């Protein structure tokens, strides 16, 4: 839906680069509810808008997964580090997955449950041999719940030897 013009980036001609000043009220409103705003680019051939992108809020976590955090029996000496990013647009991305002393990874999942409890899978984060990639969490409300209550979610890696979880890390608030 179209809304009022909130911030004018004042860009004309070639490169779109730099910063602009806006009101404190506009900046606070965008920061508090980014999903209610979009950026739209206008051109001379498309004065009503050539492209548009929704602003999304994201959460990022650098995690260290260990077997001691798995409910039940995990891989005692296994260790995985990874970076997780979740957006209220419904996307979840993994980056920089590194594993030590752990068997072949069969699944990486994002789950909903507090520390010490198992819960349902929110998203399958298993991507190719390098395990880096993105997926869309359906419904978006699941992504919004991760952002609203990160400590109520965890990432768990399963292997052939530990199909119910080799290593795990809880997300934390304020990451």
PDB file of C-alpha atoms in Angstrom:
ATOM      1  CA  UNK A   1       0.000   0.000   0.000  1.00  0.00           C
ATOM      2  CA  UNK A   2       1.136   3.491  -0.745  1.00  0.00           C
ATOM      3  CA  UNK A   3       1.799   5.777   2.174  1.00  0.00           C
ATOM      4  CA  UNK A   4       2.995   9.318   2.730  1.00  0.00           C
ATOM      5  CA  UNK A   5       6.464  10.407   1.631  1.00  0.00           C
ATOM      6  CA  UNK A   6       8.500  10.310   4.868  1.00  0.00           C
ATOM      7  CA  UNK A   7      12.152  10.908   3.891  1.00  0.00           C
ATOM      8  CA  UNK A   8      13.433  12.493   0.684  1.00  0.00           C
ATOM      9  CA  UNK A   9      16.885  11.181  -0.197  1.00  0.00           C
ATOM     10  CA  UNK A  10      17.335  14.150  -2.531  1.00  0.00           C
ATOM     11  CA  UNK A  11      19.198  12.122  -5.145  1.00  0.00           C
ATOM     12  CA  UNK A  12      19.030  13.078  -8.778  1.00  0.00           C
ATOM     13  CA  UNK A  13      21.128  11.924 -11.671  1.00  0.00           C
ATOM     14  CA  UNK A  14      23.762   9.184 -11.367  1.00  0.00           C
ATOM     15  CA  UNK A  15      24.994   7.553  -8.195  1.00  0.00           C
ATOM     16  CA  UNK A  16      22.762   6.967  -5.212  1.00  0.00           C
ATOM     17  CA  UNK A  17      25.147   7.240  -2.290  1.00  0.00           C
ATOM     18  CA  UNK A  18      25.307   9.218   0.923  1.00  0.00           C
ATOM     19  CA  UNK A  19      23.311  10.218   3.965  1.00  0.00           C
ATOM     20  CA  UNK A  20      20.347  12.481   4.554  1.00  0.00           C
ATOM     21  CA  UNK A  21      18.870  14.252   7.541  1.00  0.00           C
ATOM     22  CA  UNK A  22      15.293  13.676   8.663  1.00  0.00           C
ATOM     23  CA  UNK A  23      13.193  14.465  11.693  1.00  0.00           C
ATOM     24  CA  UNK A  24      13.696  12.598  14.948  1.00  0.00           C
ATOM     25  CA  UNK A  25      10.054  11.486  14.803  1.00  0.00           C
ATOM     26  CA  UNK A  26      10.497   9.940  11.327  1.00  0.00           C
ATOM     27  CA  UNK A  27      13.735   8.188  12.288  1.00  0.00           C
ATOM     28  CA  UNK A  28      12.225   6.737  15.483  1.00  0.00           C
ATOM     29  CA  UNK A  29       9.097   5.569  13.634  1.00  0.00           C
ATOM     30  CA  UNK A  30      11.199   3.786  10.984  1.00  0.00           C
ATOM     31  CA  UNK A  31      13.448   2.171  13.590  1.00  0.00           C
ATOM     32  CA  UNK A  32      10.506   1.014  15.710  1.00  0.00           C
ATOM     33  CA  UNK A  33       8.446  -0.437  12.850  1.00  0.00           C
ATOM     34  CA  UNK A  34      10.641  -0.856   9.752  1.00  0.00           C
ATOM     35  CA  UNK A  35       8.143  -3.260   8.184  1.00  0.00           C
ATOM     36  CA  UNK A  36       5.730  -0.324   7.764  1.00  0.00           C
ATOM     37  CA  UNK A  37       8.124   1.498   5.413  1.00  0.00           C
ATOM     38  CA  UNK A  38       9.610   0.983   1.974  1.00  0.00           C
ATOM     39  CA  UNK A  39      12.151   2.653  -0.286  1.00  0.00           C
ATOM     40  CA  UNK A  40      11.007   3.537  -3.771  1.00  0.00           C
ATOM     41  CA  UNK A  41      13.181   4.725  -6.654  1.00  0.00           C
ATOM     42  CA  UNK A  42      11.653   7.051  -9.243  1.00  0.00           C
ATOM     43  CA  UNK A  43      13.102   7.661 -12.700  1.00  0.00           C
ATOM     44  CA  UNK A  44      12.187  10.008 -15.516  1.00  0.00           C
ATOM     45  CA  UNK A  45      10.716   7.080 -17.466  1.00  0.00           C
ATOM     46  CA  UNK A  46       8.907   5.771 -14.354  1.00  0.00           C
ATOM     47  CA  UNK A  47       7.940   8.846 -12.299  1.00  0.00           C
ATOM     48  CA  UNK A  48       5.505   6.833 -10.153  1.00  0.00           C
ATOM     49  CA  UNK A  49       8.267   4.404  -9.156  1.00  0.00           C
ATOM     50  CA  UNK A  50      10.662   2.103 -11.010  1.00  0.00           C
ATOM     51  CA  UNK A  51      11.593  -0.219  -8.142  1.00  0.00           C
ATOM     52  CA  UNK A  52      10.526  -0.616  -4.547  1.00  0.00           C
ATOM     53  CA  UNK A  53      11.887  -2.539  -1.569  1.00  0.00           C
ATOM     54  CA  UNK A  54      10.344  -3.174   1.817  1.00  0.00           C
ATOM     55  CA  UNK A  55      12.469  -2.311   4.854  1.00  0.00           C
ATOM     56  CA  UNK A  56      12.914  -5.262   7.185  1.00  0.00           C
ATOM     57  CA  UNK A  57      14.190  -5.641  10.709  1.00  0.00           C
ATOM     58  CA  UNK A  58      16.746  -8.373  11.275  1.00  0.00           C
ATOM     59  CA  UNK A  59      18.396 -10.223  14.099  1.00  0.00           C
ATOM     60  CA  UNK A  60      21.920 -11.596  13.840  1.00  0.00           C
ATOM     61  CA  UNK A  61      23.607 -14.184  16.035  1.00  0.00           C
ATOM     62  CA  UNK A  62      27.128 -15.612  16.010  1.00  0.00           C
ATOM     63  CA  UNK A  63      26.640 -19.001  17.632  1.00  0.00           C
ATOM     64  CA  UNK A  64      28.904 -21.677  19.126  1.00  0.00           C
ATOM     65  CA  UNK A  65      27.074 -25.005  19.203  1.00  0.00           C
ATOM     66  CA  UNK A  66      28.215 -27.754  21.587  1.00  0.00           C
ATOM     67  CA  UNK A  67      26.984 -31.232  22.490  1.00  0.00           C
ATOM     68  CA  UNK A  68      26.387 -30.423  26.167  1.00  0.00           C
ATOM     69  CA  UNK A  69      23.451 -28.164  25.196  1.00  0.00           C
ATOM     70  CA  UNK A  70      21.568 -30.934  23.352  1.00  0.00           C
ATOM     71  CA  UNK A  71      18.601 -32.350  25.265  1.00  0.00           C
ATOM     72  CA  UNK A  72      19.464 -36.040  25.672  1.00  0.00           C
ATOM     73  CA  UNK A  73      22.846 -37.174  24.405  1.00  0.00           C
ATOM     74  CA  UNK A  74      24.812 -34.917  22.063  1.00  0.00           C
ATOM     75  CA  UNK A  75      28.287 -35.182  20.558  1.00  0.00           C
ATOM     76  CA  UNK A  76      30.500 -34.632  23.631  1.00  0.00           C
ATOM     77  CA  UNK A  77      33.477 -33.216  21.740  1.00  0.00           C
ATOM     78  CA  UNK A  78      31.697 -31.842  18.659  1.00  0.00           C
ATOM     79  CA  UNK A  79      31.782 -28.122  17.988  1.00  0.00           C
ATOM     80  CA  UNK A  80      30.134 -25.954  15.303  1.00  0.00           C
ATOM     81  CA  UNK A  81      30.256 -22.190  14.833  1.00  0.00           C
ATOM     82  CA  UNK A  82      27.929 -20.317  12.499  1.00  0.00           C
ATOM     83  CA  UNK A  83      26.275 -16.988  11.865  1.00  0.00           C
ATOM     84  CA  UNK A  84      22.483 -16.816  11.648  1.00  0.00           C
ATOM     85  CA  UNK A  85      20.438 -13.895  10.363  1.00  0.00           C
ATOM     86  CA  UNK A  86      16.637 -13.802  10.565  1.00  0.00           C
ATOM     87  CA  UNK A  87      14.508 -11.070   8.993  1.00  0.00           C
ATOM     88  CA  UNK A  88      10.872 -10.190   9.604  1.00  0.00           C
ATOM     89  CA  UNK A  89      10.492 -10.510   5.831  1.00  0.00           C
ATOM     90  CA  UNK A  90      10.566 -14.251   6.479  1.00  0.00           C
ATOM     91  CA  UNK A  91      14.153 -15.023   5.470  1.00  0.00           C
ATOM     92  CA  UNK A  92      16.703 -16.965   7.498  1.00  0.00           C
ATOM     93  CA  UNK A  93      20.344 -17.136   6.374  1.00  0.00           C
ATOM     94  CA  UNK A  94      23.349 -19.136   7.556  1.00  0.00           C
ATOM     95  CA  UNK A  95      26.922 -18.029   6.978  1.00  0.00           C
ATOM     96  CA  UNK A  96      30.402 -19.077   8.050  1.00  0.00           C
ATOM     97  CA  UNK A  97      29.503 -22.605   9.146  1.00  0.00           C
ATOM     98  CA  UNK A  98      32.587 -24.337  10.578  1.00  0.00           C
ATOM     99  CA  UNK A  99      32.551 -27.787  12.201  1.00  0.00           C
ATOM    100  CA  UNK A 100      35.187 -29.539  14.316  1.00  0.00           C
ATOM    101  CA  UNK A 101      35.278 -33.105  15.638  1.00  0.00           C
ATOM    102  CA  UNK A 102      31.825 -33.836  14.274  1.00  0.00           C
ATOM    103  CA  UNK A 103      30.537 -36.377  11.756  1.00  0.00           C
ATOM    104  CA  UNK A 104      28.858 -35.507   8.454  1.00  0.00           C
ATOM    105  CA  UNK A 105      26.124 -32.910   8.983  1.00  0.00           C
ATOM    106  CA  UNK A 106      22.719 -34.216   7.919  1.00  0.00           C
ATOM    107  CA  UNK A 107      20.516 -31.354   9.124  1.00  0.00           C
ATOM    108  CA  UNK A 108      20.720 -27.871  10.579  1.00  0.00           C
ATOM    109  CA  UNK A 109      17.445 -26.666  12.052  1.00  0.00           C
ATOM    110  CA  UNK A 110      16.038 -23.619  13.795  1.00  0.00           C
ATOM    111  CA  UNK A 111      13.652 -24.694  16.566  1.00  0.00           C
ATOM    112  CA  UNK A 112      11.201 -23.009  18.947  1.00  0.00           C
ATOM    113  CA  UNK A 113      11.859 -23.894  22.596  1.00  0.00           C
ATOM    114  CA  UNK A 114      13.583 -22.560  25.679  1.00  0.00           C
ATOM    115  CA  UNK A 115      16.973 -23.799  26.829  1.00  0.00           C
ATOM    116  CA  UNK A 116      16.873 -27.391  28.077  1.00  0.00           C
ATOM    117  CA  UNK A 117      13.665 -28.229  26.184  1.00  0.00           C
ATOM    118  CA  UNK A 118      13.097 -29.643  22.698  1.00  0.00           C
ATOM    119  CA  UNK A 119      10.655 -27.942  20.363  1.00  0.00           C
ATOM    120  CA  UNK A 120       9.212 -27.954  16.861  1.00  0.00           C
ATOM    121  CA  UNK A 121      11.354 -27.007  13.881  1.00  0.00           C
ATOM    122  CA  UNK A 122      10.727 -23.470  12.612  1.00  0.00           C
ATOM    123  CA  UNK A 123      13.035 -23.711   9.580  1.00  0.00           C
ATOM    124  CA  UNK A 124      15.262 -26.253   7.886  1.00  0.00           C
ATOM    125  CA  UNK A 125      18.608 -24.476   7.458  1.00  0.00           C
ATOM    126  CA  UNK A 126      20.395 -27.329   5.668  1.00  0.00           C
ATOM    127  CA  UNK A 127      22.039 -25.891   2.530  1.00  0.00           C
ATOM    128  CA  UNK A 128      24.412 -27.751   0.210  1.00  0.00           C
ATOM    129  CA  UNK A 129      27.926 -28.918   1.059  1.00  0.00           C
ATOM    130  CA  UNK A 130      29.115 -25.601   2.538  1.00  0.00           C
ATOM    131  CA  UNK A 131      25.885 -25.191   4.564  1.00  0.00           C
ATOM    132  CA  UNK A 132      25.742 -21.472   3.687  1.00  0.00           C
ATOM    133  CA  UNK A 133      22.501 -20.098   2.257  1.00  0.00           C
ATOM    134  CA  UNK A 134      19.075 -18.603   2.852  1.00  0.00           C
ATOM    135  CA  UNK A 135      15.525 -19.893   3.103  1.00  0.00           C
ATOM    136  CA  UNK A 136      12.094 -18.381   3.536  1.00  0.00           C
ATOM    137  CA  UNK A 137      10.323 -19.176   6.784  1.00  0.00           C
ATOM    138  CA  UNK A 138       6.645 -19.763   6.158  1.00  0.00           C
ATOM    139  CA  UNK A 139       4.652 -18.200   7.721  1.00  0.00           C
ATOM    140  CA  UNK A 140       6.340 -14.862   8.299  1.00  0.00           C
ATOM    141  CA  UNK A 141       4.840 -14.846  11.759  1.00  0.00           C
ATOM    142  CA  UNK A 142       7.410 -17.541  12.676  1.00  0.00           C
ATOM    143  CA  UNK A 143      10.248 -15.173  11.723  1.00  0.00           C
ATOM    144  CA  UNK A 144       8.587 -12.395  13.712  1.00  0.00           C
ATOM    145  CA  UNK A 145       8.430 -14.717  16.754  1.00  0.00           C
ATOM    146  CA  UNK A 146      12.178 -15.456  16.465  1.00  0.00           C
ATOM    147  CA  UNK A 147      12.905 -11.718  16.452  1.00  0.00           C
ATOM    148  CA  UNK A 148      10.468 -10.985  19.294  1.00  0.00           C
ATOM    149  CA  UNK A 149      11.682 -13.838  21.505  1.00  0.00           C
ATOM    150  CA  UNK A 150      15.111 -15.071  20.400  1.00  0.00           C
ATOM    151  CA  UNK A 151      15.823 -16.831  23.717  1.00  0.00           C
ATOM    152  CA  UNK A 152      12.848 -19.060  22.969  1.00  0.00           C
ATOM    153  CA  UNK A 153      14.651 -20.484  19.909  1.00  0.00           C
ATOM    154  CA  UNK A 154      17.727 -22.578  19.221  1.00  0.00           C
ATOM    155  CA  UNK A 155      19.825 -23.933  16.369  1.00  0.00           C
ATOM    156  CA  UNK A 156      20.670 -27.628  16.390  1.00  0.00           C
ATOM    157  CA  UNK A 157      22.935 -29.619  14.073  1.00  0.00           C
ATOM    158  CA  UNK A 158      22.309 -33.323  13.498  1.00  0.00           C
ATOM    159  CA  UNK A 159      24.755 -35.870  12.107  1.00  0.00           C
ATOM    160  CA  UNK A 160      24.588 -39.484  10.991  1.00  0.00           C
ATOM    161  CA  UNK A 161      25.848 -40.538  14.438  1.00  0.00           C
ATOM    162  CA  UNK A 162      23.548 -38.133  16.323  1.00  0.00           C
ATOM    163  CA  UNK A 163      20.337 -37.883  14.248  1.00  0.00           C
ATOM    164  CA  UNK A 164      18.419 -36.306  17.169  1.00  0.00           C
ATOM    165  CA  UNK A 165      21.012 -33.590  17.676  1.00  0.00           C
ATOM    166  CA  UNK A 166      24.791 -33.499  17.879  1.00  0.00           C
ATOM    167  CA  UNK A 167      25.326 -29.878  18.954  1.00  0.00           C
ATOM    168  CA  UNK A 168      23.027 -26.992  19.920  1.00  0.00           C
ATOM    169  CA  UNK A 169      23.056 -23.306  20.811  1.00  0.00           C
ATOM    170  CA  UNK A 170      20.265 -21.145  22.156  1.00  0.00           C
ATOM    171  CA  UNK A 171      19.707 -17.740  20.580  1.00  0.00           C
ATOM    172  CA  UNK A 172      20.091 -14.882  23.016  1.00  0.00           C
ATOM    173  CA  UNK A 173      18.202 -11.650  23.499  1.00  0.00           C
ATOM    174  CA  UNK A 174      20.011  -8.524  22.407  1.00  0.00           C
ATOM    175  CA  UNK A 175      22.248 -10.249  19.850  1.00  0.00           C
TER     176      UNK A 175
END
